[in-house]
């Protein structure tokens, strides 16, 4: 089954990430997110937020799951 939840294109989401206790955490999360296809992520340690730009078929759920798997 193919489910298209939004047209192909670009989108942006902002994730609030709790539990980052040093600046390296932000880099760790950024690397994981950027491994996903079509994802360009910038994680701001100071604001505890991740800005994620994505293209194509990327679900916010997948982004959140990635952050959680990194331990946050
Ligand atoms: Mo800093 Mo974050 O020592 O996973 S890298 S707490």
mmCIF file of N, CA and C and ligand atoms in Angstrom:
data_model
loop_
_atom_site.group_PDB
_atom_site.id
_atom_site.type_symbol
_atom_site.label_atom_id
_atom_site.label_comp_id
_atom_site.label_asym_id
_atom_site.label_seq_id
_atom_site.Cartn_x
_atom_site.Cartn_y
_atom_site.Cartn_z
ATOM 1 N N UNK A 1 0.850 -1.187 0.000
ATOM 2 C CA UNK A 1 0.000 0.000 0.000
ATOM 3 C C UNK A 1 0.883 1.234 0.000
ATOM 4 N N UNK A 2 0.481 2.212 -0.775
ATOM 5 C CA UNK A 2 1.211 3.468 -0.791
ATOM 6 C C UNK A 2 0.330 4.562 -0.219
ATOM 7 N N UNK A 3 0.808 5.174 0.811
ATOM 8 C CA UNK A 3 0.042 6.253 1.435
ATOM 9 C C UNK A 3 0.808 7.557 1.273
ATOM 10 N N UNK A 4 0.175 8.495 0.622
ATOM 11 C CA UNK A 4 0.788 9.807 0.478
ATOM 12 C C UNK A 4 0.040 10.770 1.387
ATOM 13 N N UNK A 5 0.730 11.226 2.413
ATOM 14 C CA UNK A 5 0.052 12.072 3.386
ATOM 15 C C UNK A 5 0.186 13.547 3.053
ATOM 16 N N UNK A 6 1.161 13.873 2.247
ATOM 17 C CA UNK A 6 1.259 15.248 1.762
ATOM 18 C C UNK A 6 1.984 15.210 0.445
ATOM 19 N N UNK A 7 1.765 16.203 -0.388
ATOM 20 C CA UNK A 7 2.417 16.189 -1.695
ATOM 21 C C UNK A 7 3.919 16.277 -1.535
ATOM 22 N N UNK A 8 4.655 15.694 -2.477
ATOM 23 C CA UNK A 8 6.111 15.842 -2.422
ATOM 24 C C UNK A 8 6.476 17.316 -2.449
ATOM 25 N N UNK A 9 7.495 17.660 -1.756
ATOM 26 C CA UNK A 9 7.881 19.058 -1.691
ATOM 27 C C UNK A 9 8.770 19.276 -0.496
ATOM 28 N N UNK A 10 8.647 20.413 0.072
ATOM 29 C CA UNK A 10 9.488 20.696 1.217
ATOM 30 C C UNK A 10 8.647 21.087 2.410
ATOM 31 N N UNK A 11 9.213 20.909 3.576
ATOM 32 C CA UNK A 11 8.522 21.322 4.784
ATOM 33 C C UNK A 11 9.536 21.614 5.860
ATOM 34 N N UNK A 12 9.037 22.174 6.921
ATOM 35 C CA UNK A 12 9.886 22.506 8.058
ATOM 36 C C UNK A 12 9.147 22.149 9.327
ATOM 37 N N UNK A 13 9.870 21.597 10.260
ATOM 38 C CA UNK A 13 9.280 21.425 11.580
ATOM 39 C C UNK A 13 10.297 21.864 12.623
ATOM 40 N N UNK A 14 9.790 22.227 13.770
ATOM 41 C CA UNK A 14 10.645 22.568 14.883
ATOM 42 C C UNK A 14 10.335 21.582 16.005
ATOM 43 N N UNK A 15 11.359 20.888 16.453
ATOM 44 C CA UNK A 15 11.184 19.931 17.541
ATOM 45 C C UNK A 15 11.775 20.512 18.813
ATOM 46 N N UNK A 16 11.063 20.338 19.889
ATOM 47 C CA UNK A 16 11.609 20.715 21.188
ATOM 48 C C UNK A 16 12.252 19.477 21.781
ATOM 49 N N UNK A 17 13.527 19.601 22.113
ATOM 50 C CA UNK A 17 14.282 18.441 22.579
ATOM 51 C C UNK A 17 14.701 18.660 24.021
ATOM 52 N N UNK A 18 14.216 17.803 24.884
ATOM 53 C CA UNK A 18 14.602 17.911 26.284
ATOM 54 C C UNK A 18 15.786 17.015 26.576
ATOM 55 N N UNK A 19 16.523 17.339 27.594
ATOM 56 C CA UNK A 19 17.557 16.434 28.068
ATOM 57 C C UNK A 19 18.925 16.617 27.466
ATOM 58 N N UNK A 20 19.099 17.693 26.709
ATOM 59 C CA UNK A 20 20.446 17.958 26.201
ATOM 60 C C UNK A 20 21.221 18.693 27.293
ATOM 61 N N UNK A 21 22.244 18.048 27.805
ATOM 62 C CA UNK A 21 22.934 18.637 28.947
ATOM 63 C C UNK A 21 24.318 19.154 28.623
ATOM 64 N N UNK A 22 24.788 18.939 27.429
ATOM 65 C CA UNK A 22 25.987 19.621 26.999
ATOM 66 C C UNK A 22 25.945 19.829 25.500
ATOM 67 N N UNK A 23 26.790 20.701 25.007
ATOM 68 C CA UNK A 23 26.686 21.109 23.613
ATOM 69 C C UNK A 23 26.883 19.948 22.646
ATOM 70 N N UNK A 24 27.621 18.953 23.056
ATOM 71 C CA UNK A 24 27.856 17.824 22.166
ATOM 72 C C UNK A 24 26.578 17.050 21.879
ATOM 73 N N UNK A 25 25.632 17.118 22.792
ATOM 74 C CA UNK A 25 24.346 16.471 22.553
ATOM 75 C C UNK A 25 23.726 16.986 21.260
ATOM 76 N N UNK A 26 23.766 18.287 21.074
ATOM 77 C CA UNK A 26 23.165 18.871 19.883
ATOM 78 C C UNK A 26 23.815 18.317 18.628
ATOM 79 N N UNK A 27 25.135 18.189 18.650
ATOM 80 C CA UNK A 27 25.833 17.639 17.491
ATOM 81 C C UNK A 27 25.458 16.187 17.245
ATOM 82 N N UNK A 28 25.296 15.450 18.337
ATOM 83 C CA UNK A 28 24.924 14.043 18.206
ATOM 84 C C UNK A 28 23.567 13.905 17.524
ATOM 85 N N UNK A 29 22.605 14.708 17.966
ATOM 86 C CA UNK A 29 21.262 14.633 17.406
ATOM 87 C C UNK A 29 21.262 15.097 15.954
ATOM 88 N N UNK A 30 22.005 16.149 15.704
ATOM 89 C CA UNK A 30 22.079 16.696 14.356
ATOM 90 C C UNK A 30 22.579 15.648 13.369
ATOM 91 N N UNK A 31 23.604 14.932 13.756
ATOM 92 C CA UNK A 31 24.163 13.895 12.885
ATOM 93 C C UNK A 31 23.134 12.821 12.577
ATOM 94 N N UNK A 32 22.420 12.404 13.618
ATOM 95 C CA UNK A 32 21.426 11.336 13.418
ATOM 96 C C UNK A 32 20.326 11.797 12.480
ATOM 97 N N UNK A 33 19.838 12.995 12.686
ATOM 98 C CA UNK A 33 18.747 13.492 11.844
ATOM 99 C C UNK A 33 19.205 13.650 10.402
ATOM 100 N N UNK A 34 20.426 14.131 10.221
ATOM 101 C CA UNK A 34 20.911 14.385 8.868
ATOM 102 C C UNK A 34 21.191 13.097 8.105
ATOM 103 N N UNK A 35 21.224 11.984 8.810
ATOM 104 C CA UNK A 35 21.391 10.696 8.127
ATOM 105 C C UNK A 35 20.129 10.279 7.390
ATOM 106 N N UNK A 36 19.006 10.840 7.776
ATOM 107 C CA UNK A 36 17.756 10.496 7.112
ATOM 108 C C UNK A 36 17.698 11.139 5.726
ATOM 109 N N UNK A 37 17.104 10.420 4.792
ATOM 110 C CA UNK A 37 16.989 10.943 3.429
ATOM 111 C C UNK A 37 16.158 12.222 3.395
ATOM 112 N N UNK A 38 16.681 13.220 2.742
ATOM 113 C CA UNK A 38 15.900 14.431 2.517
ATOM 114 C C UNK A 38 15.818 15.367 3.697
ATOM 115 N N UNK A 39 16.638 15.103 4.722
ATOM 116 C CA UNK A 39 16.549 15.889 5.944
ATOM 117 C C UNK A 39 17.770 16.776 6.112
ATOM 118 N N UNK A 40 17.530 18.032 6.410
ATOM 119 C CA UNK A 40 18.596 18.938 6.809
ATOM 120 C C UNK A 40 18.228 19.500 8.173
ATOM 121 N N UNK A 41 19.010 19.145 9.173
ATOM 122 C CA UNK A 41 18.658 19.504 10.540
ATOM 123 C C UNK A 41 19.697 20.415 11.168
ATOM 124 N N UNK A 42 19.198 21.360 11.956
ATOM 125 C CA UNK A 42 20.064 22.193 12.775
ATOM 126 C C UNK A 42 19.545 22.149 14.198
ATOM 127 N N UNK A 43 20.390 21.709 15.109
ATOM 128 C CA UNK A 43 19.966 21.591 16.501
ATOM 129 C C UNK A 43 20.615 22.699 17.313
ATOM 130 N N UNK A 44 19.784 23.435 18.042
ATOM 131 C CA UNK A 44 20.270 24.529 18.866
ATOM 132 C C UNK A 44 20.228 24.099 20.329
ATOM 133 N N UNK A 45 21.398 23.919 20.874
ATOM 134 C CA UNK A 45 21.498 23.459 22.265
ATOM 135 C C UNK A 45 20.912 24.478 23.236
ATOM 136 N N UNK A 46 21.175 25.741 22.988
ATOM 137 C CA UNK A 46 20.755 26.790 23.918
ATOM 138 C C UNK A 46 19.240 26.907 24.022
ATOM 139 N N UNK A 47 18.554 26.749 22.894
ATOM 140 C CA UNK A 47 17.099 26.892 22.905
ATOM 141 C C UNK A 47 16.391 25.549 23.040
ATOM 142 N N UNK A 48 17.190 24.454 23.021
ATOM 143 C CA UNK A 48 16.634 23.096 23.089
ATOM 144 C C UNK A 48 15.682 22.824 21.934
ATOM 145 N N UNK A 49 15.987 23.366 20.785
ATOM 146 C CA UNK A 49 15.124 23.140 19.635
ATOM 147 C C UNK A 49 15.912 22.637 18.442
ATOM 148 N N UNK A 50 15.230 21.857 17.628
ATOM 149 C CA UNK A 50 15.803 21.402 16.373
ATOM 150 C C UNK A 50 14.966 21.953 15.238
ATOM 151 N N UNK A 51 15.607 22.635 14.328
ATOM 152 C CA UNK A 51 14.928 23.063 13.113
ATOM 153 C C UNK A 51 15.245 22.034 12.055
ATOM 154 N N UNK A 52 14.199 21.485 11.479
ATOM 155 C CA UNK A 52 14.404 20.449 10.477
ATOM 156 C C UNK A 52 13.742 20.850 9.167
ATOM 157 N N UNK A 53 14.534 20.955 8.150
ATOM 158 C CA UNK A 53 14.010 21.152 6.795
ATOM 159 C C UNK A 53 14.005 19.797 6.110
ATOM 160 N N UNK A 54 12.942 19.503 5.403
ATOM 161 C CA UNK A 54 12.922 18.212 4.726
ATOM 162 C C UNK A 54 12.251 18.317 3.363
ATOM 163 N N UNK A 55 12.597 17.376 2.524
ATOM 164 C CA UNK A 55 11.977 17.288 1.218
ATOM 165 C C UNK A 55 11.378 15.913 1.065
ATOM 166 N N UNK A 56 10.326 15.820 0.295
ATOM 167 C CA UNK A 56 9.764 14.532 -0.026
ATOM 168 C C UNK A 56 9.038 13.898 1.136
ATOM 169 N N UNK A 57 9.162 12.594 1.220
ATOM 170 C CA UNK A 57 8.306 11.821 2.092
ATOM 171 C C UNK A 57 8.969 11.589 3.447
ATOM 172 N N UNK A 58 9.006 12.608 4.260
ATOM 173 C CA UNK A 58 9.569 12.502 5.605
ATOM 174 C C UNK A 58 8.457 12.796 6.605
ATOM 175 N N UNK A 59 8.260 11.898 7.546
ATOM 176 C CA UNK A 59 7.200 12.129 8.523
ATOM 177 C C UNK A 59 7.779 12.682 9.809
ATOM 178 N N UNK A 60 7.076 13.585 10.447
ATOM 179 C CA UNK A 60 7.516 14.103 11.749
ATOM 180 C C UNK A 60 7.724 12.980 12.755
ATOM 181 N N UNK A 61 6.927 11.934 12.630
ATOM 182 C CA UNK A 61 7.074 10.807 13.545
ATOM 183 C C UNK A 61 8.456 10.177 13.427
ATOM 184 N N UNK A 62 8.943 10.072 12.203
ATOM 185 C CA UNK A 62 10.262 9.475 11.989
ATOM 186 C C UNK A 62 11.349 10.343 12.601
ATOM 187 N N UNK A 63 11.154 11.650 12.538
ATOM 188 C CA UNK A 63 12.137 12.564 13.116
ATOM 189 C C UNK A 63 12.166 12.416 14.631
ATOM 190 N N UNK A 64 10.980 12.347 15.212
ATOM 191 C CA UNK A 64 10.892 12.207 16.663
ATOM 192 C C UNK A 64 11.477 10.878 17.108
ATOM 193 N N UNK A 65 11.177 9.825 16.347
ATOM 194 C CA UNK A 65 11.710 8.505 16.688
ATOM 195 C C UNK A 65 13.237 8.516 16.659
ATOM 196 N N UNK A 66 13.800 9.239 15.713
ATOM 197 C CA UNK A 66 15.253 9.325 15.594
ATOM 198 C C UNK A 66 15.855 9.998 16.811
ATOM 199 N N UNK A 67 15.221 11.076 17.250
ATOM 200 C CA UNK A 67 15.708 11.790 18.431
ATOM 201 C C UNK A 67 15.615 10.887 19.664
ATOM 202 N N UNK A 68 14.512 10.160 19.763
ATOM 203 C CA UNK A 68 14.331 9.298 20.922
ATOM 204 C C UNK A 68 15.334 8.151 20.937
ATOM 205 N N UNK A 69 15.635 7.646 19.747
ATOM 206 C CA UNK A 69 16.608 6.560 19.677
ATOM 207 C C UNK A 69 18.007 7.027 20.040
ATOM 208 N N UNK A 70 18.231 8.321 19.870
ATOM 209 C CA UNK A 70 19.515 8.875 20.262
ATOM 210 C C UNK A 70 19.571 9.059 21.783
ATOM 211 N N UNK A 71 18.432 8.929 22.426
ATOM 212 C CA UNK A 71 18.408 8.959 23.880
ATOM 213 C C UNK A 71 17.861 10.241 24.485
ATOM 214 N N UNK A 72 17.076 11.003 23.712
ATOM 215 C CA UNK A 72 16.549 12.282 24.214
ATOM 216 C C UNK A 72 15.033 12.306 24.188
HETATM 217 MO MO1 LIG B 1 27.451 15.792 26.785
HETATM 218 MO MO2 LIG B 1 25.120 14.738 25.583
HETATM 219 O O1 LIG B 1 28.799 15.072 27.930
HETATM 220 O O2 LIG B 1 24.634 13.061 24.914
HETATM 221 S S1 LIG B 1 27.133 14.750 24.734
HETATM 222 S S2 LIG B 1 25.610 15.118 27.808
#
